[in-house]
Amino acid sequence: TSGSYVILTRAEAAEQADSIHVVFFDGTEAAGTILQTDEVMGMAVISVDASLVDAETRKEIHVIPLGNSYSVKEGDFVIGVGAPAGIVHSSVYGTITYVARNIPVTDGLSRILFSDLSCSDGKGTFLLNTDGEMIGWRDETLKGESQIFGSSVTSISDYKGILEKLSNGQAIPCIGIVGQEVTDVQVANGLPEGVYVVNAVTEKPAYNAGIQNGDILTHINGNPVRSMKEYQAALDKMTCGQIIHVTVARNGRDTYTELEFDVTVGSR
């Protein structure tokens, strides 16, 4: 912004820190402030007051624009920057080997980019396209898949809304469900219409309220939820600390039983 630098980094860099010091490329140090943390994705956003950075250093700092990861396709050339070698300021290059669409993640769906980049875990690797735009970052929570493809990368386009709120210091509402839509074929075969709970994430609001894996979420605050798009639209209107009324269908011995839960919306 006109008065500060906003930095996306791994959450580990800011966890339990008494103070934050950002070291720029030329060794310049400046005090930083944590704007917000996303525990679900393990990312944090830090701000540095531009007045704390000398004029010569400011001339050489270039903002990395956010790219369109929806346009990324197999075979695209990409550059990994940050610490792919486990050393800050290292880099690596390679190609996109596969694009997985509509992958269930906590409270939504995401596109996952797989590449043949060899990256060290721990310090953060961000992917740029050949225009120098960031299209995602190495996601260490997908290690099982990454053993097949090399590196798995969270798509930036699916994260822009969350990133904007984090950069403004806003907490992101969280219910804590990994879900997928019940298809028309499954409904025709007797499943209730709604969002199937693949995973009620441990210690997140849905889990703490009693919602279980295998439940089918059918209504939020009395409004039908028939798809992940409707689920995310409802979540976008919530605020942290709000109590919502959730209706699920739970599979019994012979039929589905409707159950109702009060869920206190948490933050990511």
GROMACS .gro file of C-alpha atoms in nm:
model
  268
    1THR     CA    1   0.000   0.000   0.000
    2SER     CA    2   0.109   0.365  -0.005
    3GLY     CA    3   0.233   0.343   0.353
    4SER     CA    4   0.323  -0.020   0.416
    5TYR     CA    5   0.450  -0.347   0.272
    6VAL     CA    6   0.219  -0.646   0.311
    7ILE     CA    7   0.397  -0.981   0.325
    8LEU     CA    8   0.250  -1.332   0.287
    9THR     CA    9   0.454  -1.592   0.473
   10ARG     CA   10   0.436  -1.927   0.646
   11ALA     CA   11   0.251  -1.910   0.978
   12GLU     CA   12   0.549  -2.071   1.154
   13ALA     CA   13   0.742  -1.749   1.096
   14ALA     CA   14   0.501  -1.561   1.319
   15GLU     CA   15   0.382  -1.818   1.573
   16GLN     CA   16   0.433  -1.731   1.940
   17ALA     CA   17   0.666  -1.446   1.845
   18ASP     CA   18   0.724  -1.166   2.095
   19SER     CA   19   0.826  -0.942   1.807
   20ILE     CA   20   0.856  -0.967   1.428
   21HIS     CA   21   1.165  -0.858   1.236
   22VAL     CA   22   1.156  -0.864   0.856
   23VAL     CA   23   1.490  -0.892   0.678
   24PHE     CA   24   1.490  -0.753   0.323
   25PHE     CA   25   1.710  -0.869   0.034
   26ASP     CA   26   1.997  -0.630   0.118
   27GLY     CA   27   2.004  -0.710   0.489
   28THR     CA   28   1.785  -0.417   0.591
   29GLU     CA   29   1.576  -0.503   0.897
   30ALA     CA   30   1.242  -0.353   0.996
   31ALA     CA   31   0.987  -0.428   1.266
   32GLY     CA   32   0.674  -0.604   1.143
   33THR     CA   33   0.320  -0.649   1.270
   34ILE     CA   34   0.106  -0.961   1.229
   35LEU     CA   35  -0.213  -0.855   1.052
   36GLN     CA   36  -0.382  -1.194   1.061
   37THR     CA   37  -0.310  -1.568   1.059
   38ASP     CA   38  -0.487  -1.849   0.874
   39GLU     CA   39  -0.431  -2.166   1.079
   40VAL     CA   40  -0.618  -2.383   0.827
   41MET     CA   41  -0.370  -2.310   0.547
   42GLY     CA   42  -0.074  -2.240   0.775
   43MET     CA   43  -0.020  -1.890   0.636
   44ALA     CA   44   0.017  -1.544   0.791
   45VAL     CA   45   0.013  -1.187   0.664
   46ILE     CA   46   0.263  -0.939   0.810
   47SER     CA   47   0.281  -0.562   0.762
   48VAL     CA   48   0.590  -0.342   0.765
   49ASP     CA   49   0.563   0.037   0.787
   50ALA     CA   50   0.731   0.172   0.474
   51SER     CA   51   0.884   0.460   0.671
   52LEU     CA   52   1.102   0.205   0.855
   53VAL     CA   53   1.273   0.107   0.528
   54ASP     CA   54   1.536   0.341   0.384
   55ALA     CA   55   1.477   0.509   0.048
   56GLU     CA   56   1.744   0.312  -0.142
   57THR     CA   57   1.597  -0.021  -0.035
   58ARG     CA   58   1.244   0.096  -0.118
   59LYS     CA   59   1.352   0.170  -0.476
   60GLU     CA   60   1.451  -0.194  -0.523
   61ILE     CA   61   1.142  -0.354  -0.366
   62HIS     CA   62   0.893  -0.474  -0.626
   63VAL     CA   63   0.544  -0.592  -0.541
   64ILE     CA   64   0.461  -0.936  -0.678
   65PRO     CA   65   0.122  -0.923  -0.852
   66LEU     CA   66  -0.126  -1.207  -0.805
   67GLY     CA   67  -0.179  -1.410  -1.121
   68ASN     CA   68  -0.474  -1.607  -1.256
   69SER     CA   69  -0.414  -1.965  -1.148
   70TYR     CA   70  -0.736  -2.072  -1.325
   71SER     CA   71  -0.553  -2.024  -1.656
   72VAL     CA   72  -0.259  -2.246  -1.554
   73LYS     CA   73  -0.240  -2.571  -1.750
   74GLU     CA   74  -0.022  -2.881  -1.775
   75GLY     CA   75   0.316  -2.808  -1.929
   76ASP     CA   76   0.334  -2.444  -1.818
   77PHE     CA   77   0.676  -2.327  -1.706
   78VAL     CA   78   0.692  -2.212  -1.342
   79ILE     CA   79   0.953  -2.071  -1.104
   80GLY     CA   80   0.972  -2.154  -0.735
   81VAL     CA   81   1.106  -1.873  -0.514
   82GLY     CA   82   1.141  -1.821  -0.140
   83ALA     CA   83   1.323  -2.117   0.008
   84PRO     CA   84   1.279  -2.422  -0.217
   85ALA     CA   85   1.631  -2.539  -0.127
   86GLY     CA   86   1.566  -2.485   0.244
   87ILE     CA   87   1.770  -2.165   0.218
   88VAL     CA   88   1.607  -1.822   0.193
   89HIS     CA   89   1.647  -1.652  -0.150
   90SER     CA   90   1.696  -1.983  -0.332
   91SER     CA   91   1.498  -2.064  -0.647
   92VAL     CA   92   1.407  -2.355  -0.873
   93TYR     CA   93   1.221  -2.398  -1.199
   94GLY     CA   94   1.011  -2.666  -1.363
   95THR     CA   95   0.671  -2.733  -1.516
   96ILE     CA   96   0.313  -2.796  -1.413
   97THR     CA   97   0.252  -3.170  -1.442
   98TYR     CA   98  -0.118  -3.188  -1.351
   99VAL     CA   99  -0.408  -2.963  -1.253
  100ALA     CA  100  -0.668  -3.110  -1.015
  101ARG     CA  101  -0.998  -2.921  -1.009
  102ASN     CA  102  -1.267  -2.894  -0.742
  103ILE     CA  103  -1.067  -3.069  -0.470
  104PRO     CA  104  -1.248  -3.061  -0.131
  105VAL     CA  105  -1.062  -2.852   0.126
  106THR     CA  106  -1.173  -2.710   0.459
  107ASP     CA  107  -1.491  -2.506   0.403
  108GLY     CA  108  -1.467  -2.509   0.025
  109LEU     CA  109  -1.327  -2.641  -0.299
  110SER     CA  110  -0.990  -2.559  -0.450
  111ARG     CA  111  -0.777  -2.617  -0.755
  112ILE     CA  112  -0.449  -2.793  -0.678
  113LEU     CA  113  -0.149  -2.750  -0.907
  114PHE     CA  114   0.108  -3.029  -0.922
  115SER     CA  115   0.460  -2.968  -1.048
  116ASP     CA  116   0.792  -3.147  -1.085
  117LEU     CA  117   0.968  -2.892  -0.862
  118SER     CA  118   1.190  -3.038  -0.592
  119CYS     CA  119   1.118  -2.830  -0.281
  120SER     CA  120   1.233  -2.849   0.078
  121ASP     CA  121   0.960  -2.834   0.341
  122GLY     CA  122   0.954  -2.581   0.618
  123LYS     CA  123   1.046  -2.232   0.502
  124GLY     CA  124   0.801  -2.167   0.221
  125THR     CA  125   0.810  -2.185  -0.158
  126PHE     CA  126   0.596  -1.959  -0.378
  127LEU     CA  127   0.528  -2.028  -0.745
  128LEU     CA  128   0.554  -1.761  -1.014
  129ASN     CA  129   0.453  -1.782  -1.378
  130THR     CA  130   0.675  -1.649  -1.656
  131ASP     CA  131   0.516  -1.304  -1.619
  132GLY     CA  132   0.644  -1.284  -1.261
  133GLU     CA  133   0.296  -1.324  -1.111
  134MET     CA  134   0.234  -1.544  -0.808
  135ILE     CA  135   0.002  -1.833  -0.889
  136GLY     CA  136   0.026  -2.025  -0.560
  137TRP     CA  137   0.251  -2.169  -0.296
  138ARG     CA  138   0.382  -2.508  -0.195
  139ASP     CA  139   0.126  -2.673   0.030
  140GLU     CA  140   0.295  -2.907   0.276
  141THR     CA  141  -0.040  -3.051   0.391
  142LEU     CA  142  -0.063  -3.248   0.064
  143LYS     CA  143   0.248  -3.459   0.111
  144GLY     CA  144   0.078  -3.783   0.009
  145GLU     CA  145  -0.008  -3.648  -0.335
  146SER     CA  146   0.318  -3.458  -0.372
  147GLN     CA  147   0.518  -3.780  -0.344
  148ILE     CA  148   0.364  -3.874  -0.678
  149PHE     CA  149   0.392  -3.546  -0.863
  150GLY     CA  150   0.684  -3.369  -0.694
  151SER     CA  151   0.517  -3.067  -0.536
  152SER     CA  152   0.155  -2.973  -0.476
  153VAL     CA  153   0.061  -2.607  -0.484
  154THR     CA  154  -0.243  -2.422  -0.353
  155SER     CA  155  -0.406  -2.215  -0.628
  156ILE     CA  156  -0.393  -1.840  -0.554
  157SER     CA  157  -0.717  -1.760  -0.741
  158ASP     CA  158  -0.918  -1.971  -0.494
  159TYR     CA  159  -0.753  -1.785  -0.206
  160LYS     CA  160  -0.774  -1.420  -0.318
  161GLY     CA  161  -1.089  -1.343  -0.118
  162ILE     CA  162  -0.937  -1.486   0.200
  163LEU     CA  163  -0.605  -1.313   0.133
  164GLU     CA  164  -0.777  -0.976   0.096
  165LYS     CA  165  -0.946  -1.015   0.434
  166LEU     CA  166  -0.622  -1.131   0.598
  167SER     CA  167  -0.443  -0.827   0.455
  168ASN     CA  168  -0.710  -0.603   0.610
  169GLY     CA  169  -0.661  -0.771   0.947
  170GLN     CA  170  -1.001  -0.942   0.934
  171ALA     CA  171  -1.062  -1.287   1.086
  172ILE     CA  172  -1.194  -1.544   0.838
  173PRO     CA  173  -1.510  -1.732   0.945
  174CYS     CA  174  -1.467  -2.108   0.977
  175ILE     CA  175  -1.707  -2.398   1.034
  176GLY     CA  176  -1.449  -2.669   0.967
  177ILE     CA  177  -1.607  -2.908   0.719
  178VAL     CA  178  -1.440  -3.083   0.428
  179GLY     CA  179  -1.738  -3.165   0.211
  180GLN     CA  180  -1.860  -3.265  -0.131
  181GLU     CA  181  -2.194  -3.227  -0.300
  182VAL     CA  182  -2.441  -3.515  -0.306
  183THR     CA  183  -2.493  -3.581  -0.678
  184ASP     CA  184  -2.826  -3.611  -0.858
  185VAL     CA  185  -2.758  -3.982  -0.906
  186GLN     CA  186  -2.700  -4.030  -0.533
  187VAL     CA  187  -3.020  -3.837  -0.453
  188ALA     CA  188  -3.210  -4.062  -0.695
  189ASN     CA  189  -3.069  -4.360  -0.503
  190GLY     CA  190  -3.204  -4.234  -0.172
  191LEU     CA  191  -2.942  -3.997  -0.026
  192PRO     CA  192  -3.066  -3.663   0.109
  193GLU     CA  193  -2.981  -3.355  -0.095
  194GLY     CA  194  -2.701  -3.149   0.054
  195VAL     CA  195  -2.329  -3.149   0.132
  196TYR     CA  196  -2.174  -3.478   0.243
  197VAL     CA  197  -1.932  -3.430   0.533
  198VAL     CA  198  -1.613  -3.608   0.430
  199ASN     CA  199  -1.434  -3.475   0.737
  200ALA     CA  200  -1.550  -3.271   1.033
  201VAL     CA  201  -1.209  -3.123   1.113
  202THR     CA  202  -1.097  -3.202   1.467
  203GLU     CA  203  -1.145  -2.918   1.718
  204LYS     CA  204  -1.316  -2.696   1.463
  205PRO     CA  205  -1.671  -2.561   1.525
  206ALA     CA  206  -1.867  -2.830   1.340
  207TYR     CA  207  -1.674  -3.107   1.516
  208ASN     CA  208  -1.713  -2.943   1.856
  209ALA     CA  209  -2.089  -2.908   1.801
  210GLY     CA  210  -2.126  -3.282   1.735
  211ILE     CA  211  -2.138  -3.300   1.354
  212GLN     CA  212  -1.973  -3.623   1.235
  213ASN     CA  213  -1.807  -3.762   0.924
  214GLY     CA  214  -2.077  -3.910   0.701
  215ASP     CA  215  -2.345  -3.659   0.800
  216ILE     CA  216  -2.516  -3.473   0.516
  217LEU     CA  217  -2.553  -3.101   0.583
  218THR     CA  218  -2.892  -2.994   0.445
  219HIS     CA  219  -2.973  -2.651   0.595
  220ILE     CA  220  -2.799  -2.353   0.755
  221ASN     CA  221  -3.025  -2.119   0.952
  222GLY     CA  222  -3.325  -2.280   0.784
  223ASN     CA  223  -3.196  -2.217   0.430
  224PRO     CA  224  -3.132  -2.522   0.210
  225VAL     CA  225  -2.771  -2.604   0.124
  226ARG     CA  226  -2.758  -2.817  -0.189
  227SER     CA  227  -2.406  -2.752  -0.313
  228MET     CA  228  -2.060  -2.640  -0.199
  229LYS     CA  229  -2.127  -2.310  -0.378
  230GLU     CA  230  -2.432  -2.250  -0.158
  231TYR     CA  231  -2.234  -2.360   0.149
  232GLN     CA  232  -1.955  -2.112   0.073
  233ALA     CA  233  -2.205  -1.834  -0.001
  234ALA     CA  234  -2.363  -1.889   0.341
  235LEU     CA  235  -2.020  -1.895   0.509
  236ASP     CA  236  -1.918  -1.566   0.344
  237LYS     CA  237  -2.208  -1.392   0.520
  238MET     CA  238  -2.111  -1.518   0.867
  239THR     CA  239  -1.905  -1.347   1.134
  240CYS     CA  240  -1.671  -1.509   1.384
  241GLY     CA  241  -1.851  -1.582   1.712
  242GLN     CA  242  -2.194  -1.596   1.548
  243ILE     CA  243  -2.416  -1.892   1.646
  244ILE     CA  244  -2.573  -2.062   1.345
  245HIS     CA  245  -2.836  -2.336   1.328
  246VAL     CA  246  -2.723  -2.635   1.121
  247THR     CA  247  -2.944  -2.925   1.011
  248VAL     CA  248  -2.787  -3.255   0.905
  249ALA     CA  249  -2.916  -3.593   0.796
  250ARG     CA  250  -2.741  -3.880   0.976
  251ASN     CA  251  -2.750  -4.234   0.841
  252GLY     CA  252  -2.910  -4.482   1.081
  253ARG     CA  253  -2.966  -4.855   1.048
  254ASP     CA  254  -3.255  -4.819   0.802
  255THR     CA  255  -3.296  -4.452   0.720
  256TYR     CA  256  -3.155  -4.102   0.759
  257THR     CA  257  -3.249  -3.909   1.073
  258GLU     CA  258  -3.266  -3.530   1.081
  259LEU     CA  259  -3.055  -3.373   1.357
  260GLU     CA  260  -3.006  -3.008   1.450
  261PHE     CA  261  -2.699  -2.839   1.596
  262ASP     CA  262  -2.607  -2.492   1.716
  263VAL     CA  263  -2.260  -2.413   1.584
  264THR     CA  264  -2.050  -2.120   1.702
  265VAL     CA  265  -1.861  -1.990   1.399
  266GLY     CA  266  -1.487  -1.985   1.460
  267SER     CA  267  -1.196  -1.833   1.270
  268ARG     CA  268  -0.942  -1.995   1.043
   0.00000   0.00000   0.00000
